[in-house]
PDB file of C-alpha atoms in Angstrom:
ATOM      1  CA  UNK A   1     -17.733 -42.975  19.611  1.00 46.00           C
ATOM      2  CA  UNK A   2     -14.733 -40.606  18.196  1.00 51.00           C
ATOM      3  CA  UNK A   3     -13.978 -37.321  19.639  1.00 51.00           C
ATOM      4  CA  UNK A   4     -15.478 -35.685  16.947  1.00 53.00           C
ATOM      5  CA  UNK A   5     -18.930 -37.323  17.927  1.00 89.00           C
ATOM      6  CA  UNK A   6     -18.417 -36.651  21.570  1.00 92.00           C
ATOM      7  CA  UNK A   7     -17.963 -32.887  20.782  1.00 94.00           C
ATOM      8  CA  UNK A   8     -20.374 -33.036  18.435  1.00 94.00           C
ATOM      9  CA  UNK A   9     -22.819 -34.169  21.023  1.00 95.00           C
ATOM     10  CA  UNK A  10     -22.123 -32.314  23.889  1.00 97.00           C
ATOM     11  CA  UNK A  11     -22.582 -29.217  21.340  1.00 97.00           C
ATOM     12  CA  UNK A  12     -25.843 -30.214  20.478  1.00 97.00           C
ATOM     13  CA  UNK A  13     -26.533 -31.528  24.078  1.00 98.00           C
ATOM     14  CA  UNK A  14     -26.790 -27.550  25.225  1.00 98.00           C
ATOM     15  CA  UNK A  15     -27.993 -25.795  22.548  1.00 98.00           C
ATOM     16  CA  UNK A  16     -31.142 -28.158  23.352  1.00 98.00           C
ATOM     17  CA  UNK A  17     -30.630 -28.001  27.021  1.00 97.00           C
ATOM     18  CA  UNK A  18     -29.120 -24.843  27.951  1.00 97.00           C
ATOM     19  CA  UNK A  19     -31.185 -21.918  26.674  1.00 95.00           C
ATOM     20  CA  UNK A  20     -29.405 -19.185  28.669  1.00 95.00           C
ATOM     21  CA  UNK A  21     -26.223 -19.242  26.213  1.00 97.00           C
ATOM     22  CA  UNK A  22     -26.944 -17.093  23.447  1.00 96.00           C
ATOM     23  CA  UNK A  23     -24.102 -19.169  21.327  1.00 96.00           C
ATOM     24  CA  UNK A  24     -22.384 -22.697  21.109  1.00 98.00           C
ATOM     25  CA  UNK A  25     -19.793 -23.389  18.883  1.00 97.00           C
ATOM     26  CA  UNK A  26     -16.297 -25.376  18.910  1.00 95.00           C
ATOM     27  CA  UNK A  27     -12.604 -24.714  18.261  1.00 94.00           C
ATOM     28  CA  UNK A  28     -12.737 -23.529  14.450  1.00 94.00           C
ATOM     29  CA  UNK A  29     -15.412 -20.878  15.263  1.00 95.00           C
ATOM     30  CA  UNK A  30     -13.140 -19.934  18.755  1.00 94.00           C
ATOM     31  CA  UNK A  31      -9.966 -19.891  16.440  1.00 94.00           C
ATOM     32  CA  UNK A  32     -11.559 -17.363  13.798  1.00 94.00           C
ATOM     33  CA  UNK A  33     -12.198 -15.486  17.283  1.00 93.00           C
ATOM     34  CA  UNK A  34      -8.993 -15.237  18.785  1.00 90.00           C
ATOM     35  CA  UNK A  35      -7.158 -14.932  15.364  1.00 91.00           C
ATOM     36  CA  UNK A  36      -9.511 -11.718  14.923  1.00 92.00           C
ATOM     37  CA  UNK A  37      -8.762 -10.569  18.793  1.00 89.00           C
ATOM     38  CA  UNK A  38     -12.746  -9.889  19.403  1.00 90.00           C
ATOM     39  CA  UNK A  39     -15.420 -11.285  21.467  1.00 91.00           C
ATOM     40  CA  UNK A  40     -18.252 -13.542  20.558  1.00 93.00           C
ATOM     41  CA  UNK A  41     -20.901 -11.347  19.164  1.00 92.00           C
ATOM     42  CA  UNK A  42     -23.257 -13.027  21.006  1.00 93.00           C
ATOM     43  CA  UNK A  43     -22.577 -12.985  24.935  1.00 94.00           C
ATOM     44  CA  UNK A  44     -23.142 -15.172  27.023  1.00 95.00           C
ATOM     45  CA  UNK A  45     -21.385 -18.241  24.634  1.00 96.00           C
ATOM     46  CA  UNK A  46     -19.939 -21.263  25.203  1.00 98.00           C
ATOM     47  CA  UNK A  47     -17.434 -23.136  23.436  1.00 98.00           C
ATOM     48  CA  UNK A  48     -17.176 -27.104  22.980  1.00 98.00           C
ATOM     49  CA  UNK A  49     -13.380 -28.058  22.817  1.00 97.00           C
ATOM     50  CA  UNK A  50     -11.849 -31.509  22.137  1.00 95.00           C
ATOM     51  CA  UNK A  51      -9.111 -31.666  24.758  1.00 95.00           C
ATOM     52  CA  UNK A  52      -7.878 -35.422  24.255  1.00 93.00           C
ATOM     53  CA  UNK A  53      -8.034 -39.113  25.356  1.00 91.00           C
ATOM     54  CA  UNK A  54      -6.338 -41.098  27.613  1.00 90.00           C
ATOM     55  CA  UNK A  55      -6.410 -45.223  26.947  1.00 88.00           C
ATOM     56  CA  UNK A  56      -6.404 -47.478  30.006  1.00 84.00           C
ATOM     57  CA  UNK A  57      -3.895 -51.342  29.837  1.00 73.00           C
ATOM     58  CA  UNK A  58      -4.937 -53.460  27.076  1.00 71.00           C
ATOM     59  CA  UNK A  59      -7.384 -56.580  27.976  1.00 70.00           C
ATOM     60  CA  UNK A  60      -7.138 -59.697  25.701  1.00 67.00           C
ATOM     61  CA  UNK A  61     -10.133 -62.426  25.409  1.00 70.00           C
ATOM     62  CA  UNK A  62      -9.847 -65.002  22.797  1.00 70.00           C
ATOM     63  CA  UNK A  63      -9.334 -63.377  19.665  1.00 71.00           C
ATOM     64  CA  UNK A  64     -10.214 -59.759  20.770  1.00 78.00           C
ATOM     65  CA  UNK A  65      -8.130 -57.121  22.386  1.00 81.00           C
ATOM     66  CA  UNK A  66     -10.486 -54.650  24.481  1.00 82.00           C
ATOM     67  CA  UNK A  67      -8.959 -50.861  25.545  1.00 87.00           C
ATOM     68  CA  UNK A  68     -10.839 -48.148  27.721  1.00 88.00           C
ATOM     69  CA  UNK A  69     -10.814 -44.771  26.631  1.00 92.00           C
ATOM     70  CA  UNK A  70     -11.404 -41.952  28.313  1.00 93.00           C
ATOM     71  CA  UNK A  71     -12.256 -38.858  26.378  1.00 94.00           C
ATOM     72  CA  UNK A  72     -11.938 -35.344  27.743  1.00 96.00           C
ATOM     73  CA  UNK A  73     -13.986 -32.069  26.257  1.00 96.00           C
ATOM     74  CA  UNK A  74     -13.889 -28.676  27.749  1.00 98.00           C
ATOM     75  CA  UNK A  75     -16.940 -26.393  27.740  1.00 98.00           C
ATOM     76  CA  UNK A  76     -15.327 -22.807  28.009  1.00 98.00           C
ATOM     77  CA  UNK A  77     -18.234 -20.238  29.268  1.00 97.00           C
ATOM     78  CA  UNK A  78     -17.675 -16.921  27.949  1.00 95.00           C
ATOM     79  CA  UNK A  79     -19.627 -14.217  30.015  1.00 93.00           C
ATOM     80  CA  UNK A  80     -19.462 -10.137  29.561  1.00 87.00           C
ATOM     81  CA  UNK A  81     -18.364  -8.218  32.517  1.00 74.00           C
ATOM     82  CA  UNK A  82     -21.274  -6.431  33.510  1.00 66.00           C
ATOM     83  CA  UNK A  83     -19.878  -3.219  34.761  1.00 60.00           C
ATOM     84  CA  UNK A  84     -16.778  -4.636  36.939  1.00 55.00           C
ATOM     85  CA  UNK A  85     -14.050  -4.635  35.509  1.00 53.00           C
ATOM     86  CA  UNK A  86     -12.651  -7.674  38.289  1.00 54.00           C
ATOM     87  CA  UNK A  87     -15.783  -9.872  37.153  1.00 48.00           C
ATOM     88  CA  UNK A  88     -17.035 -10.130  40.697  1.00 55.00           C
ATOM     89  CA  UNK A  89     -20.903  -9.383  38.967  1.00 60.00           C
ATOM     90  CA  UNK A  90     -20.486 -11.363  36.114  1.00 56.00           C
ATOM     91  CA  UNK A  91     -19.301 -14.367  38.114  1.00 68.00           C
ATOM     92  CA  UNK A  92     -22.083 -14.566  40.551  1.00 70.00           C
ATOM     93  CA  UNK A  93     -24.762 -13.348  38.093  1.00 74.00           C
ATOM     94  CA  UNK A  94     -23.733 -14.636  34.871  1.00 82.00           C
ATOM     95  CA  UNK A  95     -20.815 -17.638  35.211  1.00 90.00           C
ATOM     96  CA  UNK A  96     -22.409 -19.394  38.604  1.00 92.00           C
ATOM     97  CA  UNK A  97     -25.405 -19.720  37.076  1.00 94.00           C
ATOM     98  CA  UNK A  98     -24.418 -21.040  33.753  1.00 95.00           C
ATOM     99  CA  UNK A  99     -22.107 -23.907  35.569  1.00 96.00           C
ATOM    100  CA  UNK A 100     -25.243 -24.974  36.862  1.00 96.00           C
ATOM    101  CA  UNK A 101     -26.904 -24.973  33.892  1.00 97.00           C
ATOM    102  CA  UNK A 102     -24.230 -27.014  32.155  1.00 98.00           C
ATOM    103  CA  UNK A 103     -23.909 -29.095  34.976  1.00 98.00           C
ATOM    104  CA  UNK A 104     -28.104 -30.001  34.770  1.00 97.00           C
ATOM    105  CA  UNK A 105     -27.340 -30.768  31.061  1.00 98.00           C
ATOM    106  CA  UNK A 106     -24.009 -32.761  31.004  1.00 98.00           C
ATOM    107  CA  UNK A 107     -23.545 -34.774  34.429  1.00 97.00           C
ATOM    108  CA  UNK A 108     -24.439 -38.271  34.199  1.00 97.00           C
ATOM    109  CA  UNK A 109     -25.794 -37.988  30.778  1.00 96.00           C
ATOM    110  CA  UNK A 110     -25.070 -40.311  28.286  1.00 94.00           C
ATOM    111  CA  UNK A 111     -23.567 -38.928  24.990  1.00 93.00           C
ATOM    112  CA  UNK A 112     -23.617 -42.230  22.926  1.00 88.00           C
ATOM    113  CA  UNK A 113     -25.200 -45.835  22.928  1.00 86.00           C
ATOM    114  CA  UNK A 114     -21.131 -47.448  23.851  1.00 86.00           C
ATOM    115  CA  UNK A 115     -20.215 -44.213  25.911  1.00 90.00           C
ATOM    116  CA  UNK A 116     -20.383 -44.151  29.626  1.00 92.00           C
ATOM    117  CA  UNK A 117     -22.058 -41.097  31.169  1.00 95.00           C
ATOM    118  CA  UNK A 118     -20.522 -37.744  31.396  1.00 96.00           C
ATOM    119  CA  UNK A 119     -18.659 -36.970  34.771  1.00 96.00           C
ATOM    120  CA  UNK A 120     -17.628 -33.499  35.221  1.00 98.00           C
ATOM    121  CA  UNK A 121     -13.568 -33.271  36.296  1.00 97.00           C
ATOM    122  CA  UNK A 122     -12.534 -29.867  36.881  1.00 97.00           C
ATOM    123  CA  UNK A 123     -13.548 -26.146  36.233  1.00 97.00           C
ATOM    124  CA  UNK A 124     -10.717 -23.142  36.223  1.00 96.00           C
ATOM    125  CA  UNK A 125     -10.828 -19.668  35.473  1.00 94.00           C
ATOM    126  CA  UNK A 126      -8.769 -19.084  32.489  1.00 94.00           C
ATOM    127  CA  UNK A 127      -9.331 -14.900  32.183  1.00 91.00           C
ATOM    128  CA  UNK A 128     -10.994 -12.277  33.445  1.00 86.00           C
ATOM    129  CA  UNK A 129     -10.524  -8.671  31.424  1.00 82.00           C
ATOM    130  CA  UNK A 130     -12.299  -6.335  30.601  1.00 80.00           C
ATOM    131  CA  UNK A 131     -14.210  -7.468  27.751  1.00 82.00           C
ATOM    132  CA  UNK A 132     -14.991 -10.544  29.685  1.00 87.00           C
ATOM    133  CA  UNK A 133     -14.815 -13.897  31.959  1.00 90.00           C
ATOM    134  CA  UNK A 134     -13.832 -17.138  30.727  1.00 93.00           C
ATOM    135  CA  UNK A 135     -14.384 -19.926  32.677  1.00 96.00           C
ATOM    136  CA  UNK A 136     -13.498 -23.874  31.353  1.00 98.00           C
ATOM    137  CA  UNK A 137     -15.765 -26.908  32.349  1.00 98.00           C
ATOM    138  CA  UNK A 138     -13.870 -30.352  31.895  1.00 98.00           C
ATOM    139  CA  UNK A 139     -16.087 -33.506  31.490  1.00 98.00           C
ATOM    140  CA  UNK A 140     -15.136 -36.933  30.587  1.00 96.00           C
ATOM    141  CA  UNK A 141     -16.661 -40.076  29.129  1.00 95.00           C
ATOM    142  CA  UNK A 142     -15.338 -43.668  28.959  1.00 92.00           C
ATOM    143  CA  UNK A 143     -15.663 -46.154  25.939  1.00 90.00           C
ATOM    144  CA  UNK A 144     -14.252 -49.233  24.756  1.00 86.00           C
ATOM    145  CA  UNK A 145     -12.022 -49.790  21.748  1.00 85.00           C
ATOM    146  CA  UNK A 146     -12.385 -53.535  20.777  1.00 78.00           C
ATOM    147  CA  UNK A 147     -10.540 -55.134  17.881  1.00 82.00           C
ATOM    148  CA  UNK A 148      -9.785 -58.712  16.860  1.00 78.00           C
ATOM    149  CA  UNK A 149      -6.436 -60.118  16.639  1.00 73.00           C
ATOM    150  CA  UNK A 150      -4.949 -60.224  13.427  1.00 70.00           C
ATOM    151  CA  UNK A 151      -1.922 -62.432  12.847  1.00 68.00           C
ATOM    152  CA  UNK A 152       0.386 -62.367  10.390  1.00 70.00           C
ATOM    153  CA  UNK A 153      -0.526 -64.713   6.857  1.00 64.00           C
TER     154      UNK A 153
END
């Protein structure tokens, strides 16, 4: 599985799962966002965001070479502040208990049939303002990149 499946995935994963978040999208429909400076219309959202891979030492076995992995996506809640401007409502009422939903979704599921489950890494606040809170869930899944040797003719 690519990145491109795993956020693919994931996306789908909680727009099944997670039926409190009005909207999820990924990085092209965050982009048009930030590159208009407005909020999603639809509040609260949640954004599905390729953040990279990381590839464990090389394993050889006759003829194959066999690599693990480890992609990384980050699902960045988006929440309105509900009348306090230092987010202290919408964190308890509105961020807290999306996590949890996201976490109920995501943890220890599996995205693909060669992925390993989901494990969630880290969560950080990224903003709070006054048109909102933005918190960012990191989770990861491991697969295996296997290709045979090829020598030289």
């Amino acid at each position: 599985m690519s990145g491109a499946d795993l956020v693919d995935s994931v996306t789908a994963r909680l727009r099944a799962e997670v039926t409190d978040l009005r909207s999820v999208e990924g990085a092209a429909e965050l982009s048009e966002l930030l590159g208009k400076k407005i909020m999603p219309p639809r509040l609260p959202a949640a954004f599905v965001l390729p953040l990279g891979d990381d590839a464990a030492g090389d394993a050889y076995a006759t003829g194959l070479m066999s690599q693990q992995v480890t992609e990384t996506v980050a699902v960045l809640l988006i929440d309105k502040v509900s009348g306090d401007a230092r987010g202290g409502k919408s964190w308890s009422r509105g961020i807290v208990p999306l996590k949890l939903s996201v976490f109920a979704a995501l943890h220890n599921w599996k995205p693909g049939a060669n992925n390993d489950p989901l494990h969630y890494r880290r969560g950080r606040l990224v903003a709070v303002n006054g048109a909102g809170v933005f918190y960012q869930l990191d989770f990861q899944s491991a697969w295996y990149l296997r290709t045979e040797t090829r020598q030289e003719a």
